[in-house]
Coordinates of C-alpha atoms in Angstrom, one line a residue:
X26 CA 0.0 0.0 0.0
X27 CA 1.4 3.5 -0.5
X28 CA 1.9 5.8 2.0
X29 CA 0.2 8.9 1.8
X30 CA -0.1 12.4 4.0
X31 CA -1.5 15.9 3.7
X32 CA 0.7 19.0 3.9
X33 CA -0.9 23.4 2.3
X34 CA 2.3 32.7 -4.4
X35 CA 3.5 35.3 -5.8
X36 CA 6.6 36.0 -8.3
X37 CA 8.9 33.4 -9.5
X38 CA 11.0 31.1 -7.7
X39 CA 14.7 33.1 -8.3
X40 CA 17.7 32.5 -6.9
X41 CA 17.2 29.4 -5.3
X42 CA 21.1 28.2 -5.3
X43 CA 21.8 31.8 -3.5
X44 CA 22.5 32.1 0.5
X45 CA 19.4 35.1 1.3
X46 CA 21.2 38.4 3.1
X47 CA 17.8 39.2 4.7
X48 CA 15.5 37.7 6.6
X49 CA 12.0 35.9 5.7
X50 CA 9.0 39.0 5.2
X51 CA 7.2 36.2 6.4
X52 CA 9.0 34.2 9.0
X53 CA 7.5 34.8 12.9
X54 CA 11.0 36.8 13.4
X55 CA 12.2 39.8 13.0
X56 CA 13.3 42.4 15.3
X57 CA 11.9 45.8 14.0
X58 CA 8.5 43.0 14.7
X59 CA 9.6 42.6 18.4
X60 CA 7.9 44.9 21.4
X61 CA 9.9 46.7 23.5
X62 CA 9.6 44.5 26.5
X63 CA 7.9 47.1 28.9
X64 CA 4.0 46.2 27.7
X65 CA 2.3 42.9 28.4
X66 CA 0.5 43.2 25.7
X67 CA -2.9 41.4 24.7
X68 CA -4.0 38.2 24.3
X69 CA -4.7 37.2 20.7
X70 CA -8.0 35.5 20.0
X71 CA -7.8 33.0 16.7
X72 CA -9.7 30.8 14.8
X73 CA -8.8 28.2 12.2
X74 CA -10.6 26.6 9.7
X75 CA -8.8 23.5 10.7
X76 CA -8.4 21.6 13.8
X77 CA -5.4 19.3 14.8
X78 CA -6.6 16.4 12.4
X79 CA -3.2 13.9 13.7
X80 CA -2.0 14.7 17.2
X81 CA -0.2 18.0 16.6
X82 CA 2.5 15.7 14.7
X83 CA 4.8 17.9 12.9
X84 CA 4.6 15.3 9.9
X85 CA 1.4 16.1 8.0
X86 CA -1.9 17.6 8.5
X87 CA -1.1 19.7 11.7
X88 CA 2.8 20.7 10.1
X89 CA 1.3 24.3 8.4
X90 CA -1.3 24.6 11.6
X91 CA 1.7 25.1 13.9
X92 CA 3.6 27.1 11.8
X93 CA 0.4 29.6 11.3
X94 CA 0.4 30.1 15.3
X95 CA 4.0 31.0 15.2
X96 CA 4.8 27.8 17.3
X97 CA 7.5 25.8 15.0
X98 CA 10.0 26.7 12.5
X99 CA 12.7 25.4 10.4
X100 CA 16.1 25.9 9.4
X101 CA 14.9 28.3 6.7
X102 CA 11.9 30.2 5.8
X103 CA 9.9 31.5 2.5
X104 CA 10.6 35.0 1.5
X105 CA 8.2 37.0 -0.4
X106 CA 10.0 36.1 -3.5
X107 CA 9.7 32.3 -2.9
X108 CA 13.2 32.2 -2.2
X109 CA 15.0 30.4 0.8
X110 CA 15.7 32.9 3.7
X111 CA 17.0 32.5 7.4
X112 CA 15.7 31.1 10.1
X113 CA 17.2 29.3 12.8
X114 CA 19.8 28.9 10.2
X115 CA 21.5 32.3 9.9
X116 CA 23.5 31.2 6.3
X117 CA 24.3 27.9 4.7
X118 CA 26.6 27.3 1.8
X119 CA 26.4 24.2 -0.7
X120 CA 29.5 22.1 -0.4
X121 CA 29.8 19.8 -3.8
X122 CA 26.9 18.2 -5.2
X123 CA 25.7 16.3 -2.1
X124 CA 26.7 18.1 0.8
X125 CA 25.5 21.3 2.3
X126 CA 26.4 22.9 5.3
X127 CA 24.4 25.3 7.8
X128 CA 25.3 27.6 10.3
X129 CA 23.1 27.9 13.1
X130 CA 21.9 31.7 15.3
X131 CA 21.9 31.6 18.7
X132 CA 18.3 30.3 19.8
X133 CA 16.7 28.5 22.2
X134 CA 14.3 25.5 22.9
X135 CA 10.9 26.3 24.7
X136 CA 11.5 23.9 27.2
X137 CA 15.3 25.8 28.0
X138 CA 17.7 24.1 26.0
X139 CA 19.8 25.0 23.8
X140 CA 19.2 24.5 19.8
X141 CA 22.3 23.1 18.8
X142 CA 23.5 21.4 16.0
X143 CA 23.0 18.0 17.9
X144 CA 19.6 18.7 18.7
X145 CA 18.7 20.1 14.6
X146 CA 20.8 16.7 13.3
X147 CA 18.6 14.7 15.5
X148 CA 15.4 16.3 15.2
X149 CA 15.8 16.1 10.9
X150 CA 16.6 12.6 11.5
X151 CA 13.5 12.0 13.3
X152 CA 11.7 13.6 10.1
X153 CA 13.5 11.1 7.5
X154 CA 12.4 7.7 10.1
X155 CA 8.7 9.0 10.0
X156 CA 5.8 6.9 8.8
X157 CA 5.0 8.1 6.0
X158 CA 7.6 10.7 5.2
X159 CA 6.8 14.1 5.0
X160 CA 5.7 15.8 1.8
X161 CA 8.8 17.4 2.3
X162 CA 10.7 14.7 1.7
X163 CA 8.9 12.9 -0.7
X164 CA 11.7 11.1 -3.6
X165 CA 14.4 12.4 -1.1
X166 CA 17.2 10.9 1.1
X167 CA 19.1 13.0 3.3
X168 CA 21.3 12.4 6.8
X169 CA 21.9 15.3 9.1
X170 CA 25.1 15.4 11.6
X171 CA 26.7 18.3 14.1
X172 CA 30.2 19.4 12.2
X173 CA 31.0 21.6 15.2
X174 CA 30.0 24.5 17.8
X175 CA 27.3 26.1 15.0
X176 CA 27.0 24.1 12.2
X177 CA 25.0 21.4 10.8
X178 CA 26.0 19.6 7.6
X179 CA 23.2 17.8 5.5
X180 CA 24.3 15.6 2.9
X181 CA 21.7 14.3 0.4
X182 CA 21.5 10.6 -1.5
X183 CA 21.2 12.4 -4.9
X184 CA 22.2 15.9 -5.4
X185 CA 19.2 18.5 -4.0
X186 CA 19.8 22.2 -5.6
X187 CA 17.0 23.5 -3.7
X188 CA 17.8 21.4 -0.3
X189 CA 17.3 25.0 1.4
X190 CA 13.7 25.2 0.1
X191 CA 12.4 21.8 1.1
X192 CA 14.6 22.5 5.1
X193 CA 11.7 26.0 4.4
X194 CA 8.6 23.1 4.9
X195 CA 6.7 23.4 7.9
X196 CA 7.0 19.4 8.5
X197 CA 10.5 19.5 8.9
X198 CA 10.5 21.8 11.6
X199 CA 12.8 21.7 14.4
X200 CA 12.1 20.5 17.7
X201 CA 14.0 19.7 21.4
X202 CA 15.1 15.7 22.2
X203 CA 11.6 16.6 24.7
X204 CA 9.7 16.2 21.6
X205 CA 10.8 12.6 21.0
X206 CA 10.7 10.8 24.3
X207 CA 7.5 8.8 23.5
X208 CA 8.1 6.8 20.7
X209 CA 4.7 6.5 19.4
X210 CA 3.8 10.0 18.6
X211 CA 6.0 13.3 18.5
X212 CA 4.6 15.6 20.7
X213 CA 5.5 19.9 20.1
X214 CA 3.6 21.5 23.4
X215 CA 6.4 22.7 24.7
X216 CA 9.1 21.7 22.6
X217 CA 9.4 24.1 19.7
X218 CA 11.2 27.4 18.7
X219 CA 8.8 29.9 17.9
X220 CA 7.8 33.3 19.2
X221 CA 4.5 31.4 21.2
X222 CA 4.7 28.4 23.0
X223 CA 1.2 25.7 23.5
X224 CA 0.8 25.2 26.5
X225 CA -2.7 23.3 26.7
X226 CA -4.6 21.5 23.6
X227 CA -8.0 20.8 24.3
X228 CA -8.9 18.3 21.2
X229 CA -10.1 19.6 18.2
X230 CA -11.6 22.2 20.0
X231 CA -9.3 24.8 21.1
X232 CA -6.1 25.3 21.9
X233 CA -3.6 27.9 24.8
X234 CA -0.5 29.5 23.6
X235 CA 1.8 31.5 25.8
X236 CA 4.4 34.3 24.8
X237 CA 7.9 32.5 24.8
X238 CA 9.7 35.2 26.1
X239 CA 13.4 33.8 24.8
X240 CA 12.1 33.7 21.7
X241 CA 15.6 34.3 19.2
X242 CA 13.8 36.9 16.9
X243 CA 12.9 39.0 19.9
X244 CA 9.6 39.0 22.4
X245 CA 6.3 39.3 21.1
X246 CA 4.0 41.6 20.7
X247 CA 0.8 40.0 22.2
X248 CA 1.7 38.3 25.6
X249 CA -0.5 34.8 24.0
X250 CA -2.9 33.1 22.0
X251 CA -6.5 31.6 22.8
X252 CA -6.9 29.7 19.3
X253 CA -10.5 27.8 18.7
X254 CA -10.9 25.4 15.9
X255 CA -13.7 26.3 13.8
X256 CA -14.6 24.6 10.9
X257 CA -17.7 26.3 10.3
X258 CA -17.1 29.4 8.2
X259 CA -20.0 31.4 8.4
X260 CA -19.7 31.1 12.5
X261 CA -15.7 32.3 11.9
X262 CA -17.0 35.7 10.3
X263 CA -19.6 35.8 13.0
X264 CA -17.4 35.7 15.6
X265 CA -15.4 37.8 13.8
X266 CA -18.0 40.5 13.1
X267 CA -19.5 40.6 17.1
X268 CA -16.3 41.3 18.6
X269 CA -15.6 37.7 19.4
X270 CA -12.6 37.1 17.0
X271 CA -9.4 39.3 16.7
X272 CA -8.5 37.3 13.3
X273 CA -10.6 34.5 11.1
X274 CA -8.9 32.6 8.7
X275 CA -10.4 31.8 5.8
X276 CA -13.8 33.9 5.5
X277 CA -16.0 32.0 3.1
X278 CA -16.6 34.1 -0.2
X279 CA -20.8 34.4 0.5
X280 CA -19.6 36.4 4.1
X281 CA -16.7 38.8 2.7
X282 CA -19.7 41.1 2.0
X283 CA -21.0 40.8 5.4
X284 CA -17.7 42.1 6.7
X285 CA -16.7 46.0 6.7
X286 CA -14.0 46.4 4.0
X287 CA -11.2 47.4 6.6
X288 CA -11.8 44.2 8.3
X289 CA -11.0 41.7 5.4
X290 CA -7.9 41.3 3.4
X291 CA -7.5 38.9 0.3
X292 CA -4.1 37.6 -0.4
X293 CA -3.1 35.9 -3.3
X294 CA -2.0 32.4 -3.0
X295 CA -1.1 29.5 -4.9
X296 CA -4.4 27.3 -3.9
X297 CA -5.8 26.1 -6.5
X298 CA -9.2 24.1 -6.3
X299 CA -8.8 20.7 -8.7
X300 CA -10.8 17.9 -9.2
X301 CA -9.2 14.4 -8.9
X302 CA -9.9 11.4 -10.3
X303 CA -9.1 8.1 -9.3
X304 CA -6.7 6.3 -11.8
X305 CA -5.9 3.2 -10.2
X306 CA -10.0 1.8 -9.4
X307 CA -13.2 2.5 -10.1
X308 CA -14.8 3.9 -13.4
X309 CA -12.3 6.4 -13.9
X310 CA -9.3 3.6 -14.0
X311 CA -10.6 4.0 -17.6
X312 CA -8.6 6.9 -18.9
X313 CA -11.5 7.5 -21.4
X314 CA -13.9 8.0 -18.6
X315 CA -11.6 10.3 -17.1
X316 CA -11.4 12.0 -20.5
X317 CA -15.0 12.6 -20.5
X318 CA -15.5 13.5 -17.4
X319 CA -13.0 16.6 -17.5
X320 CA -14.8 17.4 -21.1
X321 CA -18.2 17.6 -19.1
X322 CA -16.8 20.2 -16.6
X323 CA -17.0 23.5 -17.5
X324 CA -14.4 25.6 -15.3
X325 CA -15.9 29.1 -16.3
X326 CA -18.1 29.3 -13.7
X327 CA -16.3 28.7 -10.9
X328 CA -14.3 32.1 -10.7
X329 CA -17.4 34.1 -11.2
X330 CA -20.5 32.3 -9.8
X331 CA -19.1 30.2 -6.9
X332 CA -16.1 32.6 -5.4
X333 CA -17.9 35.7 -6.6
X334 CA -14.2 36.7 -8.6
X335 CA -12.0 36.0 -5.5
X336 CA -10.2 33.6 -7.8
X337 CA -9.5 32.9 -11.3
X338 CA -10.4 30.3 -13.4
X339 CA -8.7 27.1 -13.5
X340 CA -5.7 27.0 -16.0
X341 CA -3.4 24.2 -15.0
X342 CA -1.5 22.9 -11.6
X343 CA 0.2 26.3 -11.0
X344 CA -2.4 29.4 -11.2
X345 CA -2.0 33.2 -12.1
X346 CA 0.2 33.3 -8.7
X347 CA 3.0 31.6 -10.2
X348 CA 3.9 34.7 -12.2
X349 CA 6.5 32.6 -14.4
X350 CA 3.9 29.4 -14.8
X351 CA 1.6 31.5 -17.7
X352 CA 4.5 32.0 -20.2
X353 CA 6.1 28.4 -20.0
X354 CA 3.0 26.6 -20.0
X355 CA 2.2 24.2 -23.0
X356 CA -0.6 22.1 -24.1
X357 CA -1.6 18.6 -22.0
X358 CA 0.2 15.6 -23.3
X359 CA -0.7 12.1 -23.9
X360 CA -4.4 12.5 -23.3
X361 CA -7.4 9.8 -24.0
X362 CA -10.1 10.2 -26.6
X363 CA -13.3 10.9 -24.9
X364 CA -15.3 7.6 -23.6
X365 CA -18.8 7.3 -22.8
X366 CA -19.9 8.2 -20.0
X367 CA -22.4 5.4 -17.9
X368 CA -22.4 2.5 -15.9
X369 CA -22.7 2.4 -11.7
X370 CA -22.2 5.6 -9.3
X371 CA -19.6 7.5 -9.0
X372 CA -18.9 8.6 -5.7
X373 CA -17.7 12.0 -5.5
X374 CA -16.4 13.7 -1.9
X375 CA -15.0 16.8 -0.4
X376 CA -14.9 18.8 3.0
X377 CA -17.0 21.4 4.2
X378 CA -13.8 23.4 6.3
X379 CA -13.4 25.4 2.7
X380 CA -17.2 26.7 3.1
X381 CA -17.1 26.9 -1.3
X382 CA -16.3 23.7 -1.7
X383 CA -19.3 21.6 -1.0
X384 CA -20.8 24.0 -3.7
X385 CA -18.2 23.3 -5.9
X386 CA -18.8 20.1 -5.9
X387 CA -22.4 20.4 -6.2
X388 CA -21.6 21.9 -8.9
X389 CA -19.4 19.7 -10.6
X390 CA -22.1 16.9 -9.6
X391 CA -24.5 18.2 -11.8
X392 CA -22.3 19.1 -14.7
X393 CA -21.5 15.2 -14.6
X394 CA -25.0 14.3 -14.4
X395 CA -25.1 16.5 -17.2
X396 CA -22.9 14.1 -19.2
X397 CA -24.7 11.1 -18.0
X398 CA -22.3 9.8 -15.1
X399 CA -24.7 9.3 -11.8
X400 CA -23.1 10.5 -9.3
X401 CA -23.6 10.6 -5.1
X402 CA -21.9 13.5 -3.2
X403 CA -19.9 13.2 0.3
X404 CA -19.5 16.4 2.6
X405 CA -17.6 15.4 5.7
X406 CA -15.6 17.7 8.0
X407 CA -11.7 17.0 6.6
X408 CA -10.0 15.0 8.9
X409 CA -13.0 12.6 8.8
X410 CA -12.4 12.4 5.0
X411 CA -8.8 12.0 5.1
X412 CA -7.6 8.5 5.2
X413 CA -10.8 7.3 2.9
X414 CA -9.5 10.2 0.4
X415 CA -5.2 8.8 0.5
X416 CA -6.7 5.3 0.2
X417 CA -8.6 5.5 -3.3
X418 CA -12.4 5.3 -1.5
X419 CA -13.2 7.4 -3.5
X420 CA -13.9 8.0 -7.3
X421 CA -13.7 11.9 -7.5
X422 CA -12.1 14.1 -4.8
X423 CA -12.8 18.3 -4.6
X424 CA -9.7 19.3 -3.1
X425 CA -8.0 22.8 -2.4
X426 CA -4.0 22.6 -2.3
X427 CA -1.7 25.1 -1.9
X428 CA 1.2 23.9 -4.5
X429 CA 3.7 25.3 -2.8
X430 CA 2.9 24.9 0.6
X431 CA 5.5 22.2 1.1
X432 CA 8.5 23.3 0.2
X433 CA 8.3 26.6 -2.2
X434 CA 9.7 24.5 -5.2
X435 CA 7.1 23.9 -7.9
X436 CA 8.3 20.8 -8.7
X437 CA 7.6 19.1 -4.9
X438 CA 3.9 19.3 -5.2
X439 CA 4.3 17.4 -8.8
X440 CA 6.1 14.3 -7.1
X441 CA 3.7 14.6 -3.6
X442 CA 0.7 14.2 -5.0
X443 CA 1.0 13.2 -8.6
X444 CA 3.7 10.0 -8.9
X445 CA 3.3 6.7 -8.1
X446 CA 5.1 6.6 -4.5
X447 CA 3.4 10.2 -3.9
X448 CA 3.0 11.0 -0.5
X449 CA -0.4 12.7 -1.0
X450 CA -2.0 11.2 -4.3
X451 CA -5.5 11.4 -3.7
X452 CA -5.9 10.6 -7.1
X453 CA -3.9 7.4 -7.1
X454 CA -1.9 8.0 -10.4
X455 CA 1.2 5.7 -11.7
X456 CA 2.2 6.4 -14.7
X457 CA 5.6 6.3 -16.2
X458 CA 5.8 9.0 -18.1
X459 CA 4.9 11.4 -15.8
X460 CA 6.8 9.9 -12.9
X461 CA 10.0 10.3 -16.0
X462 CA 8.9 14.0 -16.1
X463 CA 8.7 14.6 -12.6
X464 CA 11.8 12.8 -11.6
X465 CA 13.4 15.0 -14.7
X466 CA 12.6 18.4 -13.4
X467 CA 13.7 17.1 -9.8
X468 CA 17.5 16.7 -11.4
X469 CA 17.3 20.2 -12.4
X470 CA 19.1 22.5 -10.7
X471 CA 19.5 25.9 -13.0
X472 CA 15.6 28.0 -11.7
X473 CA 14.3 28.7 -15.7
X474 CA 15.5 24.7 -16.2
X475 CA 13.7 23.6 -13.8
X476 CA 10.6 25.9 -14.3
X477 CA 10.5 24.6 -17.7
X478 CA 10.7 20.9 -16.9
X479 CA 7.7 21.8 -14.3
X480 CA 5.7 22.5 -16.4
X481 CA 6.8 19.4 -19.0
X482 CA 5.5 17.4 -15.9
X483 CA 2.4 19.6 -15.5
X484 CA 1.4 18.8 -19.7
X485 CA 2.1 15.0 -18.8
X486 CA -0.5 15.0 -15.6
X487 CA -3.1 17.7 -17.2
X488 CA -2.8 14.9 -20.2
X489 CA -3.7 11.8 -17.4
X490 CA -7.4 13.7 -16.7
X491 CA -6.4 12.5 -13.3
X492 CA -7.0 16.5 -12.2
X493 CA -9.0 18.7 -13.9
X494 CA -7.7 22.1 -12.3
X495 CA -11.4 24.3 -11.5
X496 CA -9.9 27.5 -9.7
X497 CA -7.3 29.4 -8.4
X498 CA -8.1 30.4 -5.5
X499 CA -7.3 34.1 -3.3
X500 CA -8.1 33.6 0.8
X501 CA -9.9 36.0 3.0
X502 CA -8.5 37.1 5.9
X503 CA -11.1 38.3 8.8
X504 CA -9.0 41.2 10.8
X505 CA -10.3 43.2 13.5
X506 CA -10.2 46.8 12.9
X507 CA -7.6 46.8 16.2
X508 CA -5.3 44.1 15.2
X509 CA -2.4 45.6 13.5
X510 CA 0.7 43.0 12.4
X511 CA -1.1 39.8 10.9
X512 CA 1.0 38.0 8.6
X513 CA -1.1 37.4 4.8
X514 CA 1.2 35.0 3.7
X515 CA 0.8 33.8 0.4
X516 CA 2.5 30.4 1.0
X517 CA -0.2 30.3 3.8
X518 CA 2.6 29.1 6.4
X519 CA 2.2 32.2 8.3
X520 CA -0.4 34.0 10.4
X521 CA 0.9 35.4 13.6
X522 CA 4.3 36.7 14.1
X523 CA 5.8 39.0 17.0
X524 CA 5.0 41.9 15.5
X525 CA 1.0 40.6 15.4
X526 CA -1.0 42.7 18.3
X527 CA -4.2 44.4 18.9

């Protein structure tokens, strides 16, 4: 059986061989962020669409939920150019095609140790024994050792130009030996870097964060966090809207209205909203079936009826965001001649946490009903979907995915969730070719190389019909009008930092 696991932009990826002489716009550091010490500040009050769908593990669902409450980070970070900037790692430098080598600041643990290079080597090996691996480190072989007082050298199976991108992912982030004594489960309350420490989890519910004082990018703003988890979106902006809320994530589209315009922000991100089809059983094993199915879809009115022009209309794996992705992008390849469509129910699913995309998909039900597929919808809450999505229950899957939430390199997203050991391939595709194309653009190491192969690999799965991209996607922020400092991230990694405060 394969392993599978859920992980979540702006101008092209550039410089991605070069060692950043500034810090992340959108890491939780920063020390022009910091206050000054003499104010306790308030308490932030949060909600996300999402709640802790694994046990807080740092491996896959819960990886970008940590990072968003300024809990965890890596070795690097994603600045606003999609380029590797510091982190805990204050510069690294590539040493031959295998080998590079990082040089760590001066930070410390929330549990009072020190992050040394012991502690990062040990904490990245952790990452590379996990069951399944981490998007992050999907294809990808690496060993991590101390090489003295501040540095940690990472050498690589296979060479890895954009090893400092993929060290960027929120799964790989960096925790204390703390984290690791119980060897079932790796638990981060307490054991992280970041600028706010958890300090009580109450289920899927809510959770308690506390100011981490020692934090290495300076002391926050806001002296904590009270964070709920709600996956209702129209009770977010309610909450939002009486006072209850000091930031929403996510605002559904049919409530940005309902909001005054100072208290939303739309940010454009790299989410596009796809339709997946299973290739490996069911109906649409038939590549003919999946042929006709993406020929009974009409994308158009997505953009404008369903997300009321918060998004664009779907144009491949990599949307309007990917500045670069327009200009290199080329016509599918290898695709099916058009079957008919028929025979039993398809069964078609998505999650209700994205409040447009049961609508979506009510949408896309009818369009296949249209085409004469019969077809039975599933709305569940995400992580009840989850596991029946990675392990091909399903026929058709509505899914929003950031593509470069995992690493920042276009080309991760491509292997993750679209070859056949792909750590999040919902819609269970093997094919050779594309895995060719994919493992291709992975050997490339120049930025317009390896944009180009990208998007060879993007023309060989658009030409599968296993995803039929529907819209990219822009996210609504909910801000009160106090709250000055939240983070609109367009990798969506980021939501509080030290400088967040009301």
């Amino acid at each position: 059986m394969r392993s599978h696991r859920r992980s979540r932009l702006l101008a092209p990826l550039a410089s991605l061989l070069l060692i950043p002489l500034i810090s992340s716009c959108f890491a939780s550091g920063g020390s022009d962020d910091s206050g000054s010490g003499d104010d306790d500040g308030s308490r932030l009050r949060v909600a996300l669409a999402f709640p802790p769908a694994e046990r807080l593990s740092p491996y896959g669902a819960d990886a970008t939920l940590l990072s968003r409450l300024g809990v965890t980070e890596g070795l690097t970070a994603l600045d606003a150019n999609g380029s590797a900037a510091p982190a805990l790692a204050a510069s690294w430098r590539r040493d031959g095609d295998k080998a590079w080598e990082f040089t760590l600041r001066d930070a410390t643990f929330q549990d009072g140790g020190a992050v040394t290079p012991a502690a990062v080597a040990a904490s990245l090996t952790h990452a590379t024994a996990a069951k399944p691996a981490p998007a992050a480190l999907a294809g990808v072989t690496l060993t991590a050792e101390a090489a003295g007082e501040r540095a940690v050298r990472i050498t690589t199976a296979e060479p890895d130009p954009v090893l400092p991108l993929r060290l960027s992912s929120p799964s790989l982030a960096v925790l204390s030996a703390k984290a690791y004594a119980d060897k079932n489960r790796v638990d981060p309350v307490g054991h992280a870097t970041g600028p706010f420490e958890l300090t009580k989890v109450n289920g899927a519910t809510s959770a308690t964060l506390d100011r981490f004082d020692d934090y290495w990018g300076g002391r926050a703003q806001a002296s904590g966090i009270d964070a709920r988890f709600i996956a209702d979106g129209t009770a977010r902006a309610n909450a939002l809207r009486t006072g209850e809320l000091d930031i929403a994530e996510a605002v559904p589209v049919a409530q940005a209205a309902t909001l005054d315009k100072d208290r939303r922000r739309d940010t454009a991100t790299t989410r596009t909203t796809s339709l997946l089809l299973n290739a490996s059983s069911g109906p649409f094993k038939d590549a003919g079936l999946r042929a006709a199915a993406r020929a009974a879809v009409d994308t158009a009115v997505f953009a404008k009826d369903v997300y009321e022009g918060y998004a664009d209309p779907g144009a491949g794996v990599y949307g309007p965001a990917v500045t670069w992705a327009e200009g290199k992008r080329t016509e599918p390849v290898g695709r099916a001649a058009v079957g008919k469509a028929g025979g039993g129910t398809i069964t078609l699913a998505t999650y209700d946490n994205r409040p447009e995309l049961p609508e979506v998909a009510q949408v896309v039900k009818q369009q296949l009903e249209k085409a004469g597929f019969k077809v039975k919808l599933t709305v569940r809450e995400y992580s009840r979907l989850e596991n029946d999505a990675l392990e091909g229950k399903f026929d058709a899957f509505v899914l929003a995915r950031n593509t470069l939430v995992d690493t920042g390199d276009p080309v991760a997203v491509l292997a993750s969730d679209y070859t056949c050991d792909g750590g999040y391939n919902i819609a269970q595709l093997c094919d050779k070719d594309v895995d060719a194309a994919v493992a291709k653009a992975e050997r490339t190491a120049d930025t317009a190389k390896r944009q180009d192969a990208a998007m060879a690999a993007e023309a060989r799965i658009l030409g599968s019909d296993a995803v039929v991209p529907l819209v990219h996607q822009r996210i609504i922020t909910g801000v009160g009008s106090s709250v000055q400092g939240v983070l609109l991230d367009p990798y969506e990694r980021t939501l509080v930092g030290t400088g967040t405060r009301r």
